[in-house]
XYZ file of C-alpha atoms in Angstrom:
404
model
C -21.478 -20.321 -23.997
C -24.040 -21.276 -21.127
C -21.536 -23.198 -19.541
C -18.991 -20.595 -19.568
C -20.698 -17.913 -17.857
C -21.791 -20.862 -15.496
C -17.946 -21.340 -14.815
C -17.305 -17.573 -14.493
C -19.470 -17.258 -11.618
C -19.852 -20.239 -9.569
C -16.572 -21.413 -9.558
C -14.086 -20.791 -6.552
C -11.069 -18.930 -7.038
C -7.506 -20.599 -6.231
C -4.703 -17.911 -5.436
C -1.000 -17.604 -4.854
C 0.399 -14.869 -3.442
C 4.174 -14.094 -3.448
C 5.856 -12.027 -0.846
C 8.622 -12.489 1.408
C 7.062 -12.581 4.551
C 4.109 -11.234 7.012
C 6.249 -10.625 10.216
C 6.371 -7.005 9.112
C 4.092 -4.607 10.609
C 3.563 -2.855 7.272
C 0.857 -1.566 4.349
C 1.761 -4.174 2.153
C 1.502 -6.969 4.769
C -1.639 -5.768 6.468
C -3.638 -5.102 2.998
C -2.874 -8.932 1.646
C -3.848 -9.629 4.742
C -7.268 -7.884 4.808
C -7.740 -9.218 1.244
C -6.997 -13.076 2.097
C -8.810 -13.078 5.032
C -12.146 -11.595 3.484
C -11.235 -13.879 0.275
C -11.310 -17.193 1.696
C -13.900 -16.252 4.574
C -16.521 -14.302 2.250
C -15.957 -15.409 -1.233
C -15.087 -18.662 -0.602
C -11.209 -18.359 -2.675
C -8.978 -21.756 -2.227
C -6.297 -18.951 -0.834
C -1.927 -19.785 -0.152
C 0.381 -17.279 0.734
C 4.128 -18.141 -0.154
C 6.674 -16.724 1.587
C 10.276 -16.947 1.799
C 11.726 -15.470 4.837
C 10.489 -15.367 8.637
C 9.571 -19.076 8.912
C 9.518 -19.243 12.475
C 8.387 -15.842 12.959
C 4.886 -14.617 14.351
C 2.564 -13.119 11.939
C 1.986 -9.624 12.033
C -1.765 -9.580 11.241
C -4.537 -11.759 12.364
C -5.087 -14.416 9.252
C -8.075 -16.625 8.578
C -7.550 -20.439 9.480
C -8.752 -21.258 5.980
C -5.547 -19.089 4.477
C -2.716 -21.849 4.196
C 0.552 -20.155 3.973
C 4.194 -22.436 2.443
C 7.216 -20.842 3.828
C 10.147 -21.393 1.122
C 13.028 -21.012 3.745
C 15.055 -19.088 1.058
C 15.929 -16.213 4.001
C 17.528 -13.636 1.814
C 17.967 -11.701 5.443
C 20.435 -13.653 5.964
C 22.897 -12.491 3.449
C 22.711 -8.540 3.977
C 25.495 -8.779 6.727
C 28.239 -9.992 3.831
C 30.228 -7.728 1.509
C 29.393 -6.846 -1.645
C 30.607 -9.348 -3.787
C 29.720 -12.188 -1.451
C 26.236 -10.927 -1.118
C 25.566 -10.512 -5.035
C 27.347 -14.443 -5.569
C 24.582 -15.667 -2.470
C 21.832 -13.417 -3.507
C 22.329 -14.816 -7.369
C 22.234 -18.556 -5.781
C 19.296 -18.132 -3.326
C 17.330 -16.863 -6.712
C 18.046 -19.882 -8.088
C 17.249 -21.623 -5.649
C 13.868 -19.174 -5.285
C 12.359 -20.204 -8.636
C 13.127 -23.896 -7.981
C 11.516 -23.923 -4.991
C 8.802 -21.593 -6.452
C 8.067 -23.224 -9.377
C 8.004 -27.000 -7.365
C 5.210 -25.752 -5.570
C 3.006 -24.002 -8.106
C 2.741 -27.182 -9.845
C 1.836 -28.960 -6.559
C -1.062 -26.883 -5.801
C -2.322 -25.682 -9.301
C -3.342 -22.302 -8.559
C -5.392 -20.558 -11.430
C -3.555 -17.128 -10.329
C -0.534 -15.967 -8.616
C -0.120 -12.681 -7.784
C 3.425 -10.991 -7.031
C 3.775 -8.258 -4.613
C 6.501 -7.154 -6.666
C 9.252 -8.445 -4.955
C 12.212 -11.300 -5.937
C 9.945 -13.507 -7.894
C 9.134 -10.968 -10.649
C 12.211 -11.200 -12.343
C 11.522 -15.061 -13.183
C 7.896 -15.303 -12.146
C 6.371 -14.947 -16.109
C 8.716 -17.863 -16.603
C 7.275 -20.635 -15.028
C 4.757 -22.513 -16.726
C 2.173 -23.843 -14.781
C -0.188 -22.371 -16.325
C -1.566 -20.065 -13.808
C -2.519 -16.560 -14.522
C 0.251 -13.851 -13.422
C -0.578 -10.332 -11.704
C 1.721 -8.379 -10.648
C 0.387 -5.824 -7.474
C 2.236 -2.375 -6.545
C 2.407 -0.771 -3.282
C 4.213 1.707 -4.323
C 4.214 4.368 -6.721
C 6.512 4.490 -9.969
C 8.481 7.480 -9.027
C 10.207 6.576 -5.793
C 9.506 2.774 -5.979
C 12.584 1.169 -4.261
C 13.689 4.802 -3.706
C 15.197 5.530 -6.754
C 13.978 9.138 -6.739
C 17.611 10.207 -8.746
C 16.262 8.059 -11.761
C 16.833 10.532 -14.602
C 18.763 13.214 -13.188
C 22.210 13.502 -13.990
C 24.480 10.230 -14.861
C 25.470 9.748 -11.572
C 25.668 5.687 -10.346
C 22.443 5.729 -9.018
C 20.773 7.197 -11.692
C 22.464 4.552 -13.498
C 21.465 2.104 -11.740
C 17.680 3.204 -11.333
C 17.620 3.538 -15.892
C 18.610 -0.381 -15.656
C 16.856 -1.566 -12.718
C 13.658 0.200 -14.137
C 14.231 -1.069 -17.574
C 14.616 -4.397 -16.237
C 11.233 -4.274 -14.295
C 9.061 -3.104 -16.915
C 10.237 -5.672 -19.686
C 9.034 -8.567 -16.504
C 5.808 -6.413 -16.165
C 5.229 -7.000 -20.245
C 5.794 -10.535 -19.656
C 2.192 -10.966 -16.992
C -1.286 -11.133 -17.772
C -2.004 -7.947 -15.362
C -0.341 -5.390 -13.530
C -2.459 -3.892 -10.973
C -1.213 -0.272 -9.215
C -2.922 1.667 -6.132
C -4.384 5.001 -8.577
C -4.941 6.798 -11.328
C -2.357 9.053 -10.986
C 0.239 6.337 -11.081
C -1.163 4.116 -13.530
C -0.573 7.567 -16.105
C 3.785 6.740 -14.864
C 3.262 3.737 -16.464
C 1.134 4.048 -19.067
C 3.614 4.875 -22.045
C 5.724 1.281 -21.170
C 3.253 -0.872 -20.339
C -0.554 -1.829 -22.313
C -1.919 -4.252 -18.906
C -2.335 -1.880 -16.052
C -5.055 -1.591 -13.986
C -6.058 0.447 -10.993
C -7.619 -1.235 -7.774
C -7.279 1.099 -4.099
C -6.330 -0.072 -1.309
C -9.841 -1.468 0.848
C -10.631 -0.578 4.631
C -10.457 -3.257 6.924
C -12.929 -1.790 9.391
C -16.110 0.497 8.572
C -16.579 2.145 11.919
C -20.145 3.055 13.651
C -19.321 6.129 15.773
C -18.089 9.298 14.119
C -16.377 11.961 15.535
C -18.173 15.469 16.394
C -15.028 17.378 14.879
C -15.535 19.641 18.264
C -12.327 18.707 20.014
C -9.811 20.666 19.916
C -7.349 17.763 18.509
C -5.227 17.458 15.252
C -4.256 13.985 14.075
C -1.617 12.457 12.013
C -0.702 8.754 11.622
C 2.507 7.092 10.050
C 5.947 5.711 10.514
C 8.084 8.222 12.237
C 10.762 8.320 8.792
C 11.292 11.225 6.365
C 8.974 10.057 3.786
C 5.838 10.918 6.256
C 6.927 14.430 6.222
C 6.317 15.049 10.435
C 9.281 17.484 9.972
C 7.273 19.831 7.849
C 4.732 19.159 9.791
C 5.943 20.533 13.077
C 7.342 23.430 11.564
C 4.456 24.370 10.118
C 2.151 23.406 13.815
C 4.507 26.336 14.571
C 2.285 28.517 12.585
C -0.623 27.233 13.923
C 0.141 27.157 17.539
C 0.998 30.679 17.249
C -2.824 31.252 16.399
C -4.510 28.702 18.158
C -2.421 27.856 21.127
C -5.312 25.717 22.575
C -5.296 23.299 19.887
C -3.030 19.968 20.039
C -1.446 17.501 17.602
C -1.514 14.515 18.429
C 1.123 12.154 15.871
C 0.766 8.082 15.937
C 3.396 5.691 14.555
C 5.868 3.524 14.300
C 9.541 4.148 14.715
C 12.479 6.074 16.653
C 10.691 9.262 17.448
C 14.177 10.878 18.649
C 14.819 13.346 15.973
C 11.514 14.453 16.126
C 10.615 15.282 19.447
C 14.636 17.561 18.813
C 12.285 19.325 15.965
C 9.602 19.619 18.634
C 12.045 21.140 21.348
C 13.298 23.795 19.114
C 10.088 24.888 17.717
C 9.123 25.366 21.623
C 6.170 23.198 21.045
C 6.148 20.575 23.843
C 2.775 19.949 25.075
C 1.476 21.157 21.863
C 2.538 18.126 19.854
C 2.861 15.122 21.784
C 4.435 11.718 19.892
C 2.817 9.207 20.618
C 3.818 5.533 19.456
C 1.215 2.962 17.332
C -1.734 2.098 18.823
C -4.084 -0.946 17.975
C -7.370 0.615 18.340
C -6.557 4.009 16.008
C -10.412 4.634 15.745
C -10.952 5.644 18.987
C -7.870 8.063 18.486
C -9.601 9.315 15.065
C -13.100 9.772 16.755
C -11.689 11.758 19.353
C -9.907 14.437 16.907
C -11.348 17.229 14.732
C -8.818 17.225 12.205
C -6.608 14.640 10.448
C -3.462 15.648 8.714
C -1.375 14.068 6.154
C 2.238 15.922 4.886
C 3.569 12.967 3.615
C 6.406 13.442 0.417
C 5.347 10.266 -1.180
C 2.829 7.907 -0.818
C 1.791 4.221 -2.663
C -1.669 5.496 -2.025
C -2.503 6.496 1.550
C -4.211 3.836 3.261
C -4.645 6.750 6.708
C -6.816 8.897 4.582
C -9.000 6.945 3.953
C -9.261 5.152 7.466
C -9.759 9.159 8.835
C -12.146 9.536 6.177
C -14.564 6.681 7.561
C -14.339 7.976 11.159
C -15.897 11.018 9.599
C -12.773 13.487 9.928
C -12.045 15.687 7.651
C -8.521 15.766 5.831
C -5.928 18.061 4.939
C -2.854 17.059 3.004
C -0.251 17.279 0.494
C -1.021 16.504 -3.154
C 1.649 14.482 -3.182
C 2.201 11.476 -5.709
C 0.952 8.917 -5.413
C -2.642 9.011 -3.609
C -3.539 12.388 -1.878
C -5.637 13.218 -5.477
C -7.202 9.946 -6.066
C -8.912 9.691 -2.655
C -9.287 13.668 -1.883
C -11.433 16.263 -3.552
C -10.321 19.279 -3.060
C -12.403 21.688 -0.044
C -15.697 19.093 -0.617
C -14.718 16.141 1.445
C -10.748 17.188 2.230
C -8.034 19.800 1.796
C -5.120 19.385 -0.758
C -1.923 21.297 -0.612
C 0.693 22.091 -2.613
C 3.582 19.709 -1.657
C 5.640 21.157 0.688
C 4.528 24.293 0.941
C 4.360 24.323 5.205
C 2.972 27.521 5.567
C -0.018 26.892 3.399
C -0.720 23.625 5.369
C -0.412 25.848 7.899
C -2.932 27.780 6.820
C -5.204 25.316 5.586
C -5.780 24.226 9.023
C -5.998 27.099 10.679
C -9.202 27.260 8.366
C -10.625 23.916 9.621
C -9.798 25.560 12.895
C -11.682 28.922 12.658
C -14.800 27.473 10.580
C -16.609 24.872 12.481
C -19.505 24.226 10.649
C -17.314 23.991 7.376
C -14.897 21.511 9.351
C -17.932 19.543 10.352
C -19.794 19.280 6.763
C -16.297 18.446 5.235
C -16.252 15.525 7.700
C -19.769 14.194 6.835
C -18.303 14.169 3.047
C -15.778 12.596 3.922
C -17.601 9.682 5.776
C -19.654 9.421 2.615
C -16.543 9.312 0.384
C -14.969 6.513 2.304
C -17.595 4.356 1.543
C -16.033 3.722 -2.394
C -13.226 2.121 -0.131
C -14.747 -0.079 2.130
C -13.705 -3.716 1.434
C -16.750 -4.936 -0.219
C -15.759 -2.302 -3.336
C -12.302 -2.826 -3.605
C -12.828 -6.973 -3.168
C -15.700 -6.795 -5.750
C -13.258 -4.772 -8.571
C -10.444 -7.813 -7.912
C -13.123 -10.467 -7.920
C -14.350 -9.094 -11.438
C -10.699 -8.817 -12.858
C -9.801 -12.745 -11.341
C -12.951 -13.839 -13.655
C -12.411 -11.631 -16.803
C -8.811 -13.134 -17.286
C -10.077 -16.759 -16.335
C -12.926 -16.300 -19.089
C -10.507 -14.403 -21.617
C -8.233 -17.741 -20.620
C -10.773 -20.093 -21.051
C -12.506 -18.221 -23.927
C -8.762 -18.382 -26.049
C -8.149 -22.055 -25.041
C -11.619 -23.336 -26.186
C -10.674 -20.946 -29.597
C -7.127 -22.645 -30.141
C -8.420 -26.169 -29.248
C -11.286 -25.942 -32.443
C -9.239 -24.187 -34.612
């Protein structure tokens, strides 16, 4: 038993991680990034990412040297352009070709664990037997994941369709060692189908020094400018606001075509009250320089911008939408939660921040302090501590079976 727990916690970690790609400006591509990088560079993990598409594409996020990354050259993009029944024939053969491919090099390098984003390889992943540990690791939440928000309403096609597909998922998610989601709220979606869930936020990349005074007379939001982020309610209900406190500005940062919004913008008679603004790199200095942050999205995987307003010491107001809001936000001690959808009580809500200083600027200060449960170190100890308890529990049932 001595040299067990000797194993357990000297030993370095080997990884794989599945996904298609890390061109992508997005969550999912940014947090394996963060997680990699601090991995290999602080905990000393053997760390390979395996892709399949973008081979000769640049990286999105800066990654450690010591991260090696395999590039399948499977490039499913490729087939999108085709018709239906041509795409579902080459889709069909590039999975075939996927777990060939896949499984070739998972023997090769012997990883202890490989972790699927959740992508094309779940649906053959538990299948391969190398031996390696399988996690599976959500991004999204349950209820719209792939956008299947019809699932269960009606017996329309894609309601249909969403039954199956869903069906199809969870009986691969019974197959791994560990399925790992972004909250509480969304591990209780799964909890009747599946026994191996575990919950494991999302970490900040950056823990920032200077805070902001909340005395500016600046709103901020942050997100891709698509319907999901909800910046139509949110302009309609800056309406409200502007109508009170005309000297007050939103400011909105993102991604995206910005066209239909700054229509919504025009007809609200709000230009120069909400100005668009496209993604920046340094988003701190944005945050420090605002009073408010504000975050009406419909649906969320967990709501990585919280939590990065949080640390900059602003306070938040959003919707209680699933999945996220809840988890991260308690309710008028460190943040604002709102009944989804409901634009005039958002409306309200920070028209409150705005007429109570001292309450604006003690919610802020909570929710510095409540950011610090999601700075890296946290969230990279809680997946350090699940890698070893299934490597024991592994090693524990082999050493069992092998005497008896």
């Amino acid at each position: 038993m001595k040299q067990l727990k000797l194993y357990q916690t000297n030993m370095s970690i080997k990884i794989a991680y599945c996904l298609p790609s890390l061109f992508s400006y997005g969550g999912m591509e940014k947090v394996l990034t963060i997680k990699a990088n601090y991995f290999a560079e602080q905990l000393g993990y053997d760390i390979t990412v395996i892709l399949t598409d973008g081979k000769d594409k640049k990286i999105a996020f800066p990654l450690s040297p010591k991260v090696k990354i395999i590039n399948l050259d499977i490039n499913y993009d490729k087939i999108w352009h085709y018709n239906f029944i041509i795409k579902a024939l080459a889709y069909k053969y590039k999975q075939i070709i996927f777990k060939k491919r896949l499984s070739r090099v998972l023997f090769q390098i012997k990883p202890q664990i490989t972790i699927s984003m959740l992508r094309r390889e779940i649906n053959f992943l538990a299948d391969i037997p190398d031996d390696s540990i399988k996690i599976g690791e959500l991004h999204f939440n349950k209820l719209n994941y792939r956008d299947f928000k019809t699932a269960g309403k009606g017996e329309g096609i894609k309601a249909i369709m969403a039954k199956l597909w869903m069906k199809h998922l969870i009986n691969n998610l019974k197959k791994i060692d560990k399925f790992v989601v972004l909250s509480e709220e969304d591990k209780k979606n799964w909890d009747n189908d599946l026994k191996n869930v575990a919950v494991i936020h999302n970490p900040l990349d950056k823990y920032p020094e200077m805070l902001s005074d909340c005395n500016s007379k600046k709103v901020i939001a942050l997100g891709r400018y698509v319907e999901q982020k909800g910046f139509d309610m949110l302009i309609e209900s800056w309406g409200i606001v502007n109508e009170k406190h005309p000297d007050w500005v939103l400011n909105i940062y993102g991604d995206g075509n910005r066209e239909y919004y700054q229509t919504l913008v025009k007809k609200h008679n709000l230009e120069g009250k909400i100005i668009l603004n496209k993604a920046v790199k340094d988003i701190h200095s944005k945050l420090q320089d605002s009073s408010i942050f504000v975050f009406p999205s419909r649906y969320e995987g967990f709501g990585m911008a919280i939590t990065e307003a949080m640390s900059c010491g602003v306070p938040p107001i959003a919707f209680a939408c699933p999945c996220g809001p809840k988890d991260i936000i308690t309710d008028n001690l460190n943040g604002i939660l709102v009944e989804p959808g409901d634009i005039k009580a958002f409306a309200q809500q920070i028209c409150y921040l705005i007429e109570n200083e001292n309450i604006r600027k003690e919610m802020g200060k909570m929710a510095r302090m409540r950011s610090l449960d999601f700075n890296i170190e946290t969230t990279t100890a809680q997946w350090d501590m699940l890698f070893r308890g299934l490597i024991s529990d592994k090693t524990t049932s082999t050493i069992y079976n092998e005497t008896h």
